């Protein structure tokens, strides 16, 4: 397998992701009426009949979400006069020379100039093309935290630099000053033990649901109740708190409690919770379901192939046909009924929560059911094909027994295409299971995309589309790489592809 070919495949994967994102951006920003985003916005509803305030809020929100550029006469005049001055008050009136200049200037730039209904003052707006929106989104996607990231006019003496030290919990850390995060690189007792805040992803701010929270925080922050413990802050202050020191970020305005706990402006933090994050919950459930599927699906598929057309094969085919033909929602509800009735397991995940093993059993098994059937079917098919190959007949003629032929030749060759699907199965663990998580009320990723679509959370839709498409596209490449590792006879090259 040539490295040059891998780089070319990565480049094509990147192009595929960009095409997918362009389609998503086009659908979200052109096919869905932009007024729909306010259906779930309580702030918009509270504005009532205040037409000017409502217009201001609507266009400011559209500007924040990337629909358009929006400029008020107030913003235009603030570049010339001091806020609240007599000149400023006169300049924003509709009949002022500044207002007439504003109308002329922005009309020439292609903006649509309108008046507020109550005050009669001018404002201008202009739609942003879809491709420009996507380019702007991609340009801000990767964020690198440097000592010049913080721009605080109220703290002109802020020192900027990096140093080595320790966190209050004793971990080794690369400490930043002037950076957004205090601890750029640090160790602690939580998996994966080494953490970094140097490079991050900026998917924007969620709206209208989870309003004001970064999308990354919505997806990755722990859920549930704060887990408090006795902590000692760097200034010696002691209290019961769930603070995660590794998440300390620069805070521009400090309150009384901040000054009591911290000696600097790094006072914004997240807390430890008793439940995993949304993506963590889906990943755990998906990994266990994948392991269960391979543990059961592979040996049963092999057994069906070796007992072809006999009882074991027929029973396996009954299960496969049942899973394929019956809608997934139906057999999940059926399995949930059997699990709750016969085994007294909870019907929903929230009954006992993620801390109880019983909460995971039914969702994991339900999620694994279709994967088990698929693995059984394809394993049986590959093994049967290998058993009918000419090399098997040749091995028998050489005097090898059935066990040696099967272990050393048939199973080894049959498992190759199955191994290729492992990265894709792992990718499915990240994206979550929409139906399964909905039926069992699991607080994971499965509910996020349909909820975002239903609630017109465009920021979340775009972020999830990027995550899902990136993971899916790269899993295809990873599957091909796994294929070459399992069978060295297979090579990936620009000329021959798979050979």
Tab-separated table of N, CA, C and O in Angstrom, residues 14-61:
chain	number	residue	atom	x	y	z
A	14	UNK	N	-11.804	14.402	1.557
A	14	UNK	CA	-12.052	15.797	1.909
A	14	UNK	C	-12.988	16.455	0.901
A	14	UNK	O	-13.916	17.195	1.292
A	15	UNK	N	-12.789	16.182	-0.384
A	15	UNK	CA	-13.675	16.735	-1.417
A	15	UNK	C	-15.105	16.221	-1.215
A	15	UNK	O	-16.080	16.973	-1.349
A	16	UNK	N	-15.230	14.943	-0.866
A	16	UNK	CA	-16.561	14.363	-0.632
A	16	UNK	C	-17.262	15.055	0.525
A	16	UNK	O	-18.459	15.370	0.455
A	17	UNK	N	-16.504	15.315	1.599
A	17	UNK	CA	-17.083	15.994	2.759
A	17	UNK	C	-17.529	17.410	2.392
A	17	UNK	O	-18.608	17.863	2.803
A	18	UNK	N	-16.718	18.107	1.604
A	18	UNK	CA	-17.077	19.468	1.190
A	18	UNK	C	-18.332	19.478	0.333
A	18	UNK	O	-19.187	20.368	0.475
A	19	UNK	N	-18.476	18.487	-0.547
A	19	UNK	CA	-19.684	18.402	-1.382
A	19	UNK	C	-20.908	18.150	-0.513
A	19	UNK	O	-21.970	18.766	-0.701
A	20	UNK	N	-20.759	17.249	0.465
A	20	UNK	CA	-21.873	16.966	1.376
A	20	UNK	C	-22.267	18.223	2.136
A	20	UNK	O	-23.456	18.550	2.274
A	21	UNK	N	-21.270	18.957	2.635
A	21	UNK	CA	-21.564	20.160	3.404
A	21	UNK	C	-22.203	21.234	2.544
A	21	UNK	O	-23.082	21.970	3.013
A	22	UNK	N	-21.800	21.341	1.277
A	22	UNK	CA	-22.425	22.320	0.378
A	22	UNK	C	-23.899	21.978	0.176
A	22	UNK	O	-24.755	22.875	0.173
A	23	UNK	N	-24.202	20.695	0.038
A	23	UNK	CA	-25.596	20.266	-0.098
A	23	UNK	C	-26.383	20.607	1.160
A	23	UNK	O	-27.511	21.125	1.102
A	24	UNK	N	-25.779	20.336	2.332
A	24	UNK	CA	-26.460	20.623	3.603
A	24	UNK	C	-26.693	22.117	3.758
A	24	UNK	O	-27.800	22.545	4.136
A	25	UNK	N	-25.683	22.915	3.487
A	25	UNK	CA	-25.829	24.372	3.590
A	25	UNK	C	-26.929	24.873	2.650
A	25	UNK	O	-27.740	25.732	3.017
A	26	UNK	N	-26.959	24.342	1.431
A	26	UNK	CA	-27.975	24.756	0.461
A	26	UNK	C	-29.367	24.408	0.952
A	26	UNK	O	-30.304	25.229	0.867
A	27	UNK	N	-29.526	23.208	1.475
A	27	UNK	CA	-30.839	22.783	1.957
A	27	UNK	C	-31.286	23.609	3.160
A	27	UNK	O	-32.438	24.053	3.243
A	28	UNK	N	-30.369	23.835	4.104
A	28	UNK	CA	-30.718	24.531	5.344
A	28	UNK	C	-31.023	26.005	5.091
A	28	UNK	O	-31.992	26.567	5.620
A	29	UNK	N	-30.208	26.649	4.250
A	29	UNK	CA	-30.312	28.102	4.110
A	29	UNK	C	-31.170	28.570	2.932
A	29	UNK	O	-31.414	29.773	2.800
A	30	UNK	N	-31.599	27.652	2.090
A	30	UNK	CA	-32.437	28.073	0.961
A	30	UNK	C	-33.781	27.364	0.911
A	30	UNK	O	-34.773	27.946	0.461
A	31	UNK	N	-33.847	26.117	1.354
A	31	UNK	CA	-35.082	25.339	1.233
A	31	UNK	C	-35.971	25.434	2.469
A	31	UNK	O	-37.165	25.154	2.399
A	32	UNK	N	-35.384	25.825	3.611
A	32	UNK	CA	-36.160	25.959	4.854
A	32	UNK	C	-36.414	27.441	5.104
A	32	UNK	O	-35.461	28.225	5.180
A	33	UNK	N	-37.669	27.871	5.213
A	33	UNK	CA	-37.955	29.288	5.465
A	33	UNK	C	-37.249	29.775	6.720
A	33	UNK	O	-37.346	29.150	7.777
A	34	UNK	N	-36.543	30.889	6.607
A	34	UNK	CA	-35.747	31.368	7.739
A	34	UNK	C	-36.598	31.828	8.913
A	34	UNK	O	-36.115	31.876	10.054
A	35	UNK	N	-37.852	32.161	8.657
A	35	UNK	CA	-38.728	32.559	9.768
A	35	UNK	C	-39.006	31.405	10.727
A	35	UNK	O	-39.356	31.627	11.891
A	36	UNK	N	-38.854	30.172	10.254
A	36	UNK	CA	-39.174	29.008	11.089
A	36	UNK	C	-38.266	28.866	12.297
A	36	UNK	O	-38.625	28.198	13.265
A	37	UNK	N	-37.082	29.479	12.250
A	37	UNK	CA	-36.159	29.313	13.368
A	37	UNK	C	-36.683	29.961	14.642
A	37	UNK	O	-36.199	29.655	15.738
A	38	UNK	N	-37.681	30.816	14.537
A	38	UNK	CA	-38.202	31.501	15.720
A	38	UNK	C	-39.366	30.746	16.375
A	38	UNK	O	-39.885	31.208	17.390
A	39	UNK	N	-39.745	29.591	15.817
A	39	UNK	CA	-40.870	28.850	16.382
A	39	UNK	C	-40.606	28.419	17.824
A	39	UNK	O	-41.519	28.381	18.645
A	40	UNK	N	-39.346	28.062	18.129
A	40	UNK	CA	-39.002	27.579	19.465
A	40	UNK	C	-38.305	28.638	20.307
A	40	UNK	O	-37.770	28.328	21.371
A	41	UNK	N	-38.317	29.884	19.855
A	41	UNK	CA	-37.590	30.953	20.538
A	41	UNK	C	-38.537	31.697	21.477
A	41	UNK	O	-39.401	32.465	21.034
A	42	UNK	N	-38.366	31.496	22.781
A	42	UNK	CA	-39.236	32.141	23.764
A	42	UNK	C	-38.990	33.647	23.821
A	42	UNK	O	-39.921	34.425	24.080
A	43	UNK	N	-37.763	34.075	23.573
A	43	UNK	CA	-37.458	35.514	23.587
A	43	UNK	C	-38.225	36.237	22.489
A	43	UNK	O	-38.752	37.336	22.708
A	44	UNK	N	-38.314	35.639	21.326
A	44	UNK	CA	-39.047	36.237	20.206
A	44	UNK	C	-40.527	36.385	20.559
A	44	UNK	O	-41.138	37.417	20.268
A	45	UNK	N	-41.084	35.363	21.199
A	45	UNK	CA	-42.513	35.427	21.561
A	45	UNK	C	-42.784	36.502	22.598
A	45	UNK	O	-43.854	37.121	22.617
A	46	UNK	N	-41.820	36.746	23.477
A	46	UNK	CA	-42.015	37.743	24.530
A	46	UNK	C	-42.027	39.175	23.995
A	46	UNK	O	-42.517	40.087	24.659
A	47	UNK	N	-41.471	39.369	22.798
A	47	UNK	CA	-41.431	40.721	22.226
A	47	UNK	C	-42.809	41.231	21.849
A	47	UNK	O	-43.030	42.440	21.758
A	48	UNK	N	-43.735	40.309	21.610
A	48	UNK	CA	-45.121	40.681	21.350
A	48	UNK	C	-45.276	41.648	20.202
A	48	UNK	O	-44.809	41.424	19.093
A	49	UNK	N	-45.946	42.783	20.461
A	49	UNK	CA	-46.243	43.740	19.405
A	49	UNK	C	-45.225	44.848	19.257
A	49	UNK	O	-45.494	45.849	18.585
A	50	UNK	N	-44.069	44.728	19.901
A	50	UNK	CA	-43.031	45.760	19.784
A	50	UNK	C	-42.333	45.580	18.442
A	50	UNK	O	-41.343	44.854	18.327
A	51	UNK	N	-42.838	46.251	17.433
A	51	UNK	CA	-42.392	45.992	16.065
A	51	UNK	C	-40.910	46.296	15.859
A	51	UNK	O	-40.186	45.516	15.244
A	52	UNK	N	-40.425	47.427	16.385
A	52	UNK	CA	-39.019	47.783	16.188
A	52	UNK	C	-38.094	46.792	16.896
A	52	UNK	O	-37.079	46.352	16.338
A	53	UNK	N	-38.460	46.452	18.141
A	53	UNK	CA	-37.640	45.490	18.892
A	53	UNK	C	-37.645	44.132	18.206
A	53	UNK	O	-36.621	43.448	18.161
A	54	UNK	N	-38.793	43.752	17.675
A	54	UNK	CA	-38.891	42.458	17.007
A	54	UNK	C	-38.064	42.457	15.722
A	54	UNK	O	-37.367	41.479	15.420
A	55	UNK	N	-38.145	43.543	14.952
A	55	UNK	CA	-37.344	43.643	13.724
A	55	UNK	C	-35.857	43.581	14.039
A	55	UNK	O	-35.089	42.877	13.376
A	56	UNK	N	-35.451	44.322	15.076
A	56	UNK	CA	-34.051	44.334	15.498
A	56	UNK	C	-33.600	42.922	15.900
A	56	UNK	O	-32.522	42.462	15.508
A	57	UNK	N	-34.436	42.241	16.661
A	57	UNK	CA	-34.081	40.896	17.136
A	57	UNK	C	-34.006	39.910	15.968
A	57	UNK	O	-33.083	39.087	15.903
A	58	UNK	N	-34.955	39.991	15.054
A	58	UNK	CA	-34.996	39.071	13.922
A	58	UNK	C	-33.757	39.211	13.043
A	58	UNK	O	-33.074	38.228	12.733
A	59	UNK	N	-33.445	40.442	12.656
A	59	UNK	CA	-32.314	40.643	11.754
A	59	UNK	C	-30.976	40.405	12.453
A	59	UNK	O	-30.018	39.933	11.823
A	60	UNK	N	-30.889	40.713	13.735
A	60	UNK	CA	-29.662	40.427	14.480
A	60	UNK	C	-29.427	38.929	14.572
A	60	UNK	O	-28.295	38.452	14.443
A	61	UNK	N	-30.509	38.181	14.765
A	61	UNK	CA	-30.390	36.727	14.834
A	61	UNK	C	-30.005	36.150	13.489
A	61	UNK	O	-29.143	35.264	13.397
